[in-house]
CSV table of C-alpha atoms in Angstrom, one decimal:
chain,number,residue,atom,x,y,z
P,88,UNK,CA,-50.8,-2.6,31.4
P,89,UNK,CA,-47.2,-1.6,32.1
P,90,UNK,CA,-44.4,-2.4,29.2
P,91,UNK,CA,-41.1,-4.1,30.5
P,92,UNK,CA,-38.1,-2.5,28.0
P,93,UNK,CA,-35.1,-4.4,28.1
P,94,UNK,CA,-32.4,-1.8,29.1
P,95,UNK,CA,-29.7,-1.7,26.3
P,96,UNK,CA,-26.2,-2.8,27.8
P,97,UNK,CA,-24.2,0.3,28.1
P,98,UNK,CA,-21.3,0.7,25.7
P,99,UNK,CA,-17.7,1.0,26.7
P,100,UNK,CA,-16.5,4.3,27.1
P,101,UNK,CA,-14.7,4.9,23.1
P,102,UNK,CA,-11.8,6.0,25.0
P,103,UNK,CA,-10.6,3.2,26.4
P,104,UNK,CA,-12.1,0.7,23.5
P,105,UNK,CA,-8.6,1.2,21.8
P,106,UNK,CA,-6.3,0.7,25.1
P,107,UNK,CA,-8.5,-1.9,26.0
P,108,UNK,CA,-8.0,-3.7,22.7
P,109,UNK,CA,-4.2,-3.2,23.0
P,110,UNK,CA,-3.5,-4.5,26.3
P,111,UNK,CA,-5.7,-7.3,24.9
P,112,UNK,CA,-3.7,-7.9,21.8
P,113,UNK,CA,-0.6,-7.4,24.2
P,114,UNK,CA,-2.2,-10.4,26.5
P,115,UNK,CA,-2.5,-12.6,23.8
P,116,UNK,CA,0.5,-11.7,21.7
P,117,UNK,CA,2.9,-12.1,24.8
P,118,UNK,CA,1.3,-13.9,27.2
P,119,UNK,CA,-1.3,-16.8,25.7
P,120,UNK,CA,0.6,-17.6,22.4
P,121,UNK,CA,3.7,-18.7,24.2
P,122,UNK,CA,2.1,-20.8,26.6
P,123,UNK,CA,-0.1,-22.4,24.5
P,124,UNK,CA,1.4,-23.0,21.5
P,125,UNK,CA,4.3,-25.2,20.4
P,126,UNK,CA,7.8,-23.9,19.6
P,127,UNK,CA,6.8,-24.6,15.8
P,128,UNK,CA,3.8,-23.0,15.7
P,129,UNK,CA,5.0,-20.3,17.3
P,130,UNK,CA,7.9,-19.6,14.6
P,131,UNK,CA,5.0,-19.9,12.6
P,132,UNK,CA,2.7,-16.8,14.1
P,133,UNK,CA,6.2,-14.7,14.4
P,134,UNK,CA,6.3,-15.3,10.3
P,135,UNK,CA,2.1,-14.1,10.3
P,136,UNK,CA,3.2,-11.0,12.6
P,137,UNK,CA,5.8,-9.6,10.2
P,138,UNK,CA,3.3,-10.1,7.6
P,139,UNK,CA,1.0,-8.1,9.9
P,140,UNK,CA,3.7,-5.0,10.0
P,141,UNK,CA,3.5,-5.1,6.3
P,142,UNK,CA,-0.4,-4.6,7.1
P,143,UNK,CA,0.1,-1.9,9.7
P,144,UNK,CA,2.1,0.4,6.4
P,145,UNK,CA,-0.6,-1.0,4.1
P,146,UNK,CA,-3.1,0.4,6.8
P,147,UNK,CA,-1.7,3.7,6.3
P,148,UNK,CA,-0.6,4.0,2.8
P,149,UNK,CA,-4.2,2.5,1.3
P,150,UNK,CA,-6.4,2.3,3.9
P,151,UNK,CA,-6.3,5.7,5.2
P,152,UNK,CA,-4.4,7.4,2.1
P,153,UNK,CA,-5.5,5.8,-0.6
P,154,UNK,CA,-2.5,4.6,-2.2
P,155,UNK,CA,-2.7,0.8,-3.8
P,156,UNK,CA,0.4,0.4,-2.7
P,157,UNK,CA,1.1,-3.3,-4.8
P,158,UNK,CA,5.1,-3.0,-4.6
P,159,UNK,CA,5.5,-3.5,-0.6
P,160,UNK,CA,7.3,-6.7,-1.2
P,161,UNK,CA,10.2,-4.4,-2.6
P,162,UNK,CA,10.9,-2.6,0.9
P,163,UNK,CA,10.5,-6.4,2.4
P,164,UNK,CA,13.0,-7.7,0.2
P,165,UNK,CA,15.3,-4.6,1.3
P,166,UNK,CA,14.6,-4.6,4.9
P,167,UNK,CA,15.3,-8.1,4.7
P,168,UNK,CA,18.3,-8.5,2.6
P,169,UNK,CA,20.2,-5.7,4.4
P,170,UNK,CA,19.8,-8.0,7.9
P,171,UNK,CA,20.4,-11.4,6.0
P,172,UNK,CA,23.9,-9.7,4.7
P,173,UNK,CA,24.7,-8.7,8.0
P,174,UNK,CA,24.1,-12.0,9.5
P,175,UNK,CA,25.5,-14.1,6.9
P,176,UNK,CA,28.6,-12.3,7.3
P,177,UNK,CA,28.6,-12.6,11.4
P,178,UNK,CA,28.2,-16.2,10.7
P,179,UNK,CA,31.4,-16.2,8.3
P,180,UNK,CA,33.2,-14.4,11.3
P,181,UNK,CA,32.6,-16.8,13.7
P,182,UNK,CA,33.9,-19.8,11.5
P,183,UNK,CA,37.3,-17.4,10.3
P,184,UNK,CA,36.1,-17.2,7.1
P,185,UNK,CA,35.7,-13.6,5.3
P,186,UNK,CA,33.1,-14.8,2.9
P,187,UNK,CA,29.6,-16.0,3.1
P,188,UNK,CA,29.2,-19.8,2.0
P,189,UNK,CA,27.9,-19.3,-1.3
P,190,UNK,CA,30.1,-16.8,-2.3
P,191,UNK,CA,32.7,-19.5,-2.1
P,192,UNK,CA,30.5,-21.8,-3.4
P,193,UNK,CA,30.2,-20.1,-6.4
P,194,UNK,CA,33.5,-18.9,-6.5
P,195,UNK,CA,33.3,-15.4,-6.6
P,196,UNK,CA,37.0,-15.1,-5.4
P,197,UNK,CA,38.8,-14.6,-1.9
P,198,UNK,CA,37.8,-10.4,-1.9
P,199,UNK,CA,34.1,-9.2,-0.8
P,200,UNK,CA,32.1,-7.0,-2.7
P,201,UNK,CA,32.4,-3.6,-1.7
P,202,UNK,CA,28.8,-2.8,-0.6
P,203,UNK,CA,29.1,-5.8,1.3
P,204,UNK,CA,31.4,-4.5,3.5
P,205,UNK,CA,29.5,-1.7,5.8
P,206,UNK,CA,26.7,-4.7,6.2
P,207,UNK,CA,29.8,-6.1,8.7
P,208,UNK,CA,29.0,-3.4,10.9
P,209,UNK,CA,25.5,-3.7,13.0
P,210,UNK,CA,24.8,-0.5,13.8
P,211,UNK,CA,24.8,0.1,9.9
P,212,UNK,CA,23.2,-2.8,8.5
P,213,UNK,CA,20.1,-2.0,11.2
P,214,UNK,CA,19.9,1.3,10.2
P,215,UNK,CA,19.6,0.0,6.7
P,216,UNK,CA,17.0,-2.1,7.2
P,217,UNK,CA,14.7,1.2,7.8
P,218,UNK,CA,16.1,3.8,6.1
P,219,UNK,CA,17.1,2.0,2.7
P,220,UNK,CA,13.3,0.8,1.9
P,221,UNK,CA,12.4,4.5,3.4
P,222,UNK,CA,14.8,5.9,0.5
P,223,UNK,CA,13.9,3.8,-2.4
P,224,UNK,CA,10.2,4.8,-1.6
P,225,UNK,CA,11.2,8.4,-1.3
P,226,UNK,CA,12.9,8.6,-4.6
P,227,UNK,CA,10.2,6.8,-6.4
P,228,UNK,CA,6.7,8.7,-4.2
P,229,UNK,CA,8.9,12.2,-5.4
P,230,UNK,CA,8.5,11.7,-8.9
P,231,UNK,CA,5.2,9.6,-9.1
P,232,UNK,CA,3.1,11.7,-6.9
P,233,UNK,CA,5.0,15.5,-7.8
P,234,UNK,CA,3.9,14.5,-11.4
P,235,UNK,CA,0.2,13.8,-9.9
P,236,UNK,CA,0.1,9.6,-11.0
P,237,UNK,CA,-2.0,7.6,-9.0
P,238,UNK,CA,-4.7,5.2,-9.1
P,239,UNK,CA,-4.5,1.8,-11.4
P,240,UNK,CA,-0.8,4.1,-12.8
P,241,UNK,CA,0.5,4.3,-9.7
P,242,UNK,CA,0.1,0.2,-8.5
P,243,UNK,CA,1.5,-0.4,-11.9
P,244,UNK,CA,4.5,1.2,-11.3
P,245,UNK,CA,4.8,-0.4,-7.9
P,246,UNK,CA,4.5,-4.0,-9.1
P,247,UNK,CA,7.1,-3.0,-12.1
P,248,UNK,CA,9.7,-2.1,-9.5
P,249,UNK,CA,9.0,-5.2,-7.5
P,250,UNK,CA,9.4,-7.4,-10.8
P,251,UNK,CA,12.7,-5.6,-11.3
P,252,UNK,CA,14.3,-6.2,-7.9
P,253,UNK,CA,13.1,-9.5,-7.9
P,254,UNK,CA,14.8,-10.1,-11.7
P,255,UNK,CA,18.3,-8.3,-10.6
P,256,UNK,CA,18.6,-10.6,-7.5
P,257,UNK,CA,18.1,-13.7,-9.5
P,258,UNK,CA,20.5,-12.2,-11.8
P,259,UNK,CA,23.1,-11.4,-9.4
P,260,UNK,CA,24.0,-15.5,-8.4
P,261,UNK,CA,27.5,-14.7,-7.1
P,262,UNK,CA,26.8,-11.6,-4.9
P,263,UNK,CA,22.9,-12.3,-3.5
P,264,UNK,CA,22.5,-16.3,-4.2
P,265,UNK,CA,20.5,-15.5,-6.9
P,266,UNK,CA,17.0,-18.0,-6.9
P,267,UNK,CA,18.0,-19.2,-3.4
P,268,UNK,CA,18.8,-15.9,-2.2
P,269,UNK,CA,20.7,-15.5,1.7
P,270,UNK,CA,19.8,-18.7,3.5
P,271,UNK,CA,21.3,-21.3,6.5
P,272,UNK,CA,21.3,-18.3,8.8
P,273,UNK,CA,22.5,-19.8,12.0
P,274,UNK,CA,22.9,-17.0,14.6
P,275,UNK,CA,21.4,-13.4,15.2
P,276,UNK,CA,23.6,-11.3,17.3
P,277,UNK,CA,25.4,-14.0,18.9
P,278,UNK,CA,22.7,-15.9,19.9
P,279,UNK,CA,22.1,-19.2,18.1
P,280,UNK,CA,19.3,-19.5,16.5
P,281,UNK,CA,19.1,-23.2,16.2
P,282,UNK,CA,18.0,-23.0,20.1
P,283,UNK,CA,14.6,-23.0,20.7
P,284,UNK,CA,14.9,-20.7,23.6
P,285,UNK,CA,16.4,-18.0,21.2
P,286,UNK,CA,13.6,-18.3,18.6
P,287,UNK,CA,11.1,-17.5,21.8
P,288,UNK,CA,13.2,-14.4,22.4
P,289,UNK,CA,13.1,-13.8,18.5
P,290,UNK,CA,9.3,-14.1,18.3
P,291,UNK,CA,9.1,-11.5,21.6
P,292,UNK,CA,10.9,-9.0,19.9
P,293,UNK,CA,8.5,-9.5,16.6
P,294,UNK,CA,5.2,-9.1,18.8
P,295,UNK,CA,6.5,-6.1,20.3
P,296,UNK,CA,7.4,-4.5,17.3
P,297,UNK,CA,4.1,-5.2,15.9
P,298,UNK,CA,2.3,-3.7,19.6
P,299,UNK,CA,4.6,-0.5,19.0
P,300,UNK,CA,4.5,-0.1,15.2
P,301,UNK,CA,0.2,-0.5,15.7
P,302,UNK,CA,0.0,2.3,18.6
P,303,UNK,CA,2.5,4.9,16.6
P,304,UNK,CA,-0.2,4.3,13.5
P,305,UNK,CA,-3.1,4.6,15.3
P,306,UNK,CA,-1.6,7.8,16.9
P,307,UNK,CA,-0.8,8.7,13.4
P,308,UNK,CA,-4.6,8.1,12.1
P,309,UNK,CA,-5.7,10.5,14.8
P,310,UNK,CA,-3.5,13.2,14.5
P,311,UNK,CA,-3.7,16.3,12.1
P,312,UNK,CA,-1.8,14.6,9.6
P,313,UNK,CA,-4.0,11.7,9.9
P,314,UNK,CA,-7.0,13.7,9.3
P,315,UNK,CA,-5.0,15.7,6.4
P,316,UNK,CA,-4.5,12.7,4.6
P,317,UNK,CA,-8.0,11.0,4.9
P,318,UNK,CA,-8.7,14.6,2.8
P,319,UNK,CA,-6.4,14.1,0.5
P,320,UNK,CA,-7.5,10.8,-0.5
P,321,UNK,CA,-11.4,11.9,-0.6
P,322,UNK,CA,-11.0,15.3,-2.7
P,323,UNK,CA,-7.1,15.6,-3.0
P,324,UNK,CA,-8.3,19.0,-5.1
P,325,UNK,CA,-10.0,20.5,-2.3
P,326,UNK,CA,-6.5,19.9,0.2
P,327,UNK,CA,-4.9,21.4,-2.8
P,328,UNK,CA,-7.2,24.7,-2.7
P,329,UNK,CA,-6.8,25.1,1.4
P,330,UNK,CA,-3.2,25.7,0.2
P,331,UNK,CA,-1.8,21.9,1.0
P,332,UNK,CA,0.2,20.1,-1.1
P,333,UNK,CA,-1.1,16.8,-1.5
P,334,UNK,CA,2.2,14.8,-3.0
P,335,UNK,CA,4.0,15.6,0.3
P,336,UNK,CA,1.0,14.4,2.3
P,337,UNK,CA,1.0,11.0,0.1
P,338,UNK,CA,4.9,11.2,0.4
P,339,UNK,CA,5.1,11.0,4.0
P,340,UNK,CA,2.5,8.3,4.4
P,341,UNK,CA,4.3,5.5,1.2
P,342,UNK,CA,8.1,6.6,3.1
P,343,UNK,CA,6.3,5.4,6.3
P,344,UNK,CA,4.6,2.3,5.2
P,345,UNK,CA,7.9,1.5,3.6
P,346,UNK,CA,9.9,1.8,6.3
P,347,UNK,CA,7.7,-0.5,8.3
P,348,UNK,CA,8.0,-3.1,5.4
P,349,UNK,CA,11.8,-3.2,5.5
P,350,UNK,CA,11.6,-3.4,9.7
P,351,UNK,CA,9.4,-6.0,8.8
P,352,UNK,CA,11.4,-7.9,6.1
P,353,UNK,CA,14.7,-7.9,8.8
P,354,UNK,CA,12.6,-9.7,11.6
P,355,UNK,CA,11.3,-12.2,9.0
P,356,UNK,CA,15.0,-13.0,8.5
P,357,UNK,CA,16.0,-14.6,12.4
P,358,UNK,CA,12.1,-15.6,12.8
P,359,UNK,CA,12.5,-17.9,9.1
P,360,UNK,CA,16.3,-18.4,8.4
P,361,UNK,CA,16.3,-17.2,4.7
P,362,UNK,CA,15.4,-14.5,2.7
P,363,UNK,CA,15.0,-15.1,-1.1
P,364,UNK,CA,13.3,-13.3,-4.8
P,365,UNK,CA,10.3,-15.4,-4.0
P,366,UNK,CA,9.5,-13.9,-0.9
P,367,UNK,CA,9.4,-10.2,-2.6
P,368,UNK,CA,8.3,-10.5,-6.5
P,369,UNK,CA,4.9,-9.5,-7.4
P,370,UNK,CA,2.8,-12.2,-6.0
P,371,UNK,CA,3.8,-11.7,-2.0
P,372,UNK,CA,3.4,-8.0,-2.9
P,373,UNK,CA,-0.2,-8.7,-3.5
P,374,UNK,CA,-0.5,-10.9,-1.0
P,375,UNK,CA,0.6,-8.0,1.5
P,376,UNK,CA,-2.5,-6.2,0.3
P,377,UNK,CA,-4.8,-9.1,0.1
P,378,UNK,CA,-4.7,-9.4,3.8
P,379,UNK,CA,-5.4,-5.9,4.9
P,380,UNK,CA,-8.1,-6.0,2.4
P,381,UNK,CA,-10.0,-9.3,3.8
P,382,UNK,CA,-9.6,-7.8,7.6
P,383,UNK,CA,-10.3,-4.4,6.6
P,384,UNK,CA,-7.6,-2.1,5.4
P,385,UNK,CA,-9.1,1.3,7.3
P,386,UNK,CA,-9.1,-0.3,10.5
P,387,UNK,CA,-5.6,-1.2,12.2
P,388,UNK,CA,-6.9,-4.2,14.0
P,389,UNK,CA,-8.6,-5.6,10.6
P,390,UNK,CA,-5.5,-4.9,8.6
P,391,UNK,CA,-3.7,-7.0,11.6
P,392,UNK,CA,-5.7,-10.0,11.8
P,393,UNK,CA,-6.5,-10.4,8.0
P,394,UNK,CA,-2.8,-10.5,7.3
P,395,UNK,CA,-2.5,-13.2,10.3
P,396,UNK,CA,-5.5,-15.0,8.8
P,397,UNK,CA,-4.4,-14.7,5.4
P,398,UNK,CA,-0.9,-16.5,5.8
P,399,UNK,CA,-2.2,-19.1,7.9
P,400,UNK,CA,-4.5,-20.2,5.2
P,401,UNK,CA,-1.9,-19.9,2.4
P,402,UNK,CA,0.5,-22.0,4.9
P,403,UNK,CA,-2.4,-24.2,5.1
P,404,UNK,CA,-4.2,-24.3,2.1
P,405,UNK,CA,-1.2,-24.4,-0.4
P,406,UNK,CA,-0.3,-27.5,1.2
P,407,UNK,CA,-4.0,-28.9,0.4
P,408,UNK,CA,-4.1,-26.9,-2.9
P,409,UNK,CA,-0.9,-26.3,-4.6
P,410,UNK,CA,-2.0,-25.5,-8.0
P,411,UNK,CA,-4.9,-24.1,-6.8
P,412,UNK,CA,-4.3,-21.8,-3.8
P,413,UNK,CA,-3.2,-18.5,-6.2
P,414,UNK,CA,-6.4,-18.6,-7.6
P,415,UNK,CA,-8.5,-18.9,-4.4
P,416,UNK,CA,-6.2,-16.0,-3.2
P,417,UNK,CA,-6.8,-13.4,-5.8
P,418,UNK,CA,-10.4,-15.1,-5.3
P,419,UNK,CA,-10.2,-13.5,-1.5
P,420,UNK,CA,-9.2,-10.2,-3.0
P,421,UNK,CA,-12.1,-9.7,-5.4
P,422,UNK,CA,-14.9,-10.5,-2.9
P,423,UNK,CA,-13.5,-8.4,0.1
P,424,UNK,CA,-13.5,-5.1,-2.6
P,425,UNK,CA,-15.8,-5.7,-4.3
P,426,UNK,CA,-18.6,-7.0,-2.0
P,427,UNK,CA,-17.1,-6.1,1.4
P,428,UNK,CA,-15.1,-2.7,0.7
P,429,UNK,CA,-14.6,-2.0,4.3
P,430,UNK,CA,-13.1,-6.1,4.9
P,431,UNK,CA,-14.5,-8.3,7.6
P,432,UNK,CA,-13.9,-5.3,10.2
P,433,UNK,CA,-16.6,-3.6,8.8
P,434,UNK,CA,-19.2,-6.6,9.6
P,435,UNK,CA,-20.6,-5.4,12.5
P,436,UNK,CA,-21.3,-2.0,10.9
P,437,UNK,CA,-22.7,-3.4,7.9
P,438,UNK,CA,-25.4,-5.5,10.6
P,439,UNK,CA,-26.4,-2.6,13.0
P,440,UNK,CA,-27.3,-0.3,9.6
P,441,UNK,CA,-29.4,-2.8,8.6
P,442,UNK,CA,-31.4,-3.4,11.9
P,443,UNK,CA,-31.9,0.8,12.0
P,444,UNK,CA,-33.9,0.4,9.0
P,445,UNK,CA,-37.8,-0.4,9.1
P,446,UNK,CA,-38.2,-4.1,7.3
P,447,UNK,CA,-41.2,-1.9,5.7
P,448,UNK,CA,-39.4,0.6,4.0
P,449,UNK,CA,-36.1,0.5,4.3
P,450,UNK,CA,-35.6,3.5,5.6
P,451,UNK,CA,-33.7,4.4,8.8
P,452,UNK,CA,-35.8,4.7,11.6
């Protein structure tokens, strides 16, 4: 009697899974979303995607390095105040005024602050929004990791430097709006953003960013560096042994993931219209990690779409649940590490090991 075998489906070639997924992502991102979605949900999904450049660092930083990187809301909070002051301050110019509203609201006097004044340039107050966040994280990844902290020590410290920028803004009423931080912002680069048209192009640039920022980390991941600091964060003693030094490794990757917070932080300004303590205390700093973790913080694409996922149900779901919704998210947190370590990504691994083990045994056939 002859045996009919189904013949298994044959795989896509692993080379072109990634480019495949990309120009996928790039179809969707830049093609479907505008056409099918309204221009307020739209404004919406531009705010998830610089949430999801958050996720691309956290990718990096924890997901690849190891580093529970709790303080990202602190390069968010640069990245985006250093844009807000720029715009704020194009938006004083075009009324003939030299100072922002509030600053005359709170009567701070006719004369700007001093490091206000290089934000009037754009060239400088881009720049800024990369290459502060990269600096504070440089400063602060020298010291922690040349003096070998890490671990629960090391998100500690994060979170207490988030808490104290979000304390000194608050502080500082007359100079950064304090509570309501840099809001009303009405135009980005002379274009107005009160027209919808501008908000498309506003959302276009955030997609692209993303699509860029997700193909130079994956090239990252796969590089030597990439595969130097997967090492570190297994046996960082071993890397240490070889003759590497592993703080420089773990340097390169928190500088990085901080860079691509503040990038992040000064798109959510034109894509929102405000940029405020709330939006970089502790809480959105865990919230930054929450979201890689639930999509899966060692895969790019997981990191991306939990982050997505993740805001949409805190947009939705703190509505529902205001008292409530904090809770269910730390809720999130604790089941994806500690029963799904590897996030939803790592779902369809988890089901093919189980069907290659016998139902008798166990064991892997």
């Amino acid at each position: 009697m002859t045996t009919i075998t189904e013949t298994p489906p044959t795989p896509l070639p692993a080379r072109l899974r990634v480019p495949g997924a990309f120009v996928l992502g790039a179809v969707l991102l830049l093609g479907v979303a505008p056409l099918a979605l309204s221009d307020f949900r739209l404004s919406l999904l531009a705010k998830y995607l610089c949430y999801a450049i958050v996720a691309v660092g956290v990718s990096l930083a924890w997901g690849r390095g190891g580093l529970m990187v709790l303080g990202q809301g602190v390069f968010f909070g640069l990245g985006g105040y250093a844009m807000a002051m720029h715009l704020k301050l194009a938006d004083a110019a075009a009324t003939g005024e030299t100072l922002p509203d509030f600053m005359q609201l709170y009567g701070t006097g006719d004369t700007l602050p001093w490091w206000w004044k290089p934000f009037a340039n754009p060239g400088f107050a881009l720049a800024m929004t990369v290459l502060l966040p990269m600096a504070v994280a440089a400063l602060l990844g020298f010291f922690v990791f040349r003096r070998r902290v890490k671990g629960a020590y090391f998100a500690i410290l994060s979170q207490a430097l988030a808490a104290a920028l979000s304390i000194w803004l608050i502080g500082q009423q007359a100079t950064t709006g304090g509570t309501n931080g840099l809001t009303d912002i009405q135009g980005f680069f002379g274009y107005s953003l009160d027209d919808p048209v501008n908000q498309r192009m506003v959302y276009f640039v955030i997609a692209a960013v993303l699509l860029l920022l997700m193909a130079a980390a994956r090239q990252l991941f796969v590089s030597r560096y990439g595969e130097l600091l997967v090492a570190v964060r297994d046996s960082e003693e071993r890397v240490r042994f070889l003759g590497y030094n592993p703080a420089n490794v773990k340097l390169v990757a928190y500088v990085v993931a901080a860079g691509m917070a503040g990038l992040a932080g000064a798109l959510f300004v034109p894509a929102v219209g405000i940029i405020s303590p709330a939006l970089i205390g502790i809480v959105p700093s865990i919230g930054f990690v929450i979201g890689a973790a639930v999509g899966g913080r060692a895969s790019l694409a997981g990191a991306v779409l939990g982050a997505i996922a993740v805001a949409w149900a805190q947009s939705t779901l703190s509505d529902a649940f205001p008292g409530a919704w904090t809770y269910l998210q730390g809720l999130l947190f604790v089941l994806a590490v500690g029963f799904l370590p590897g996030g939803l990504a790592s779902v369809g691994f988890v089901l093919r090991r189980r069907r290659t083990r016998t139902p008798a045994t166990g064991e892997t056939a």
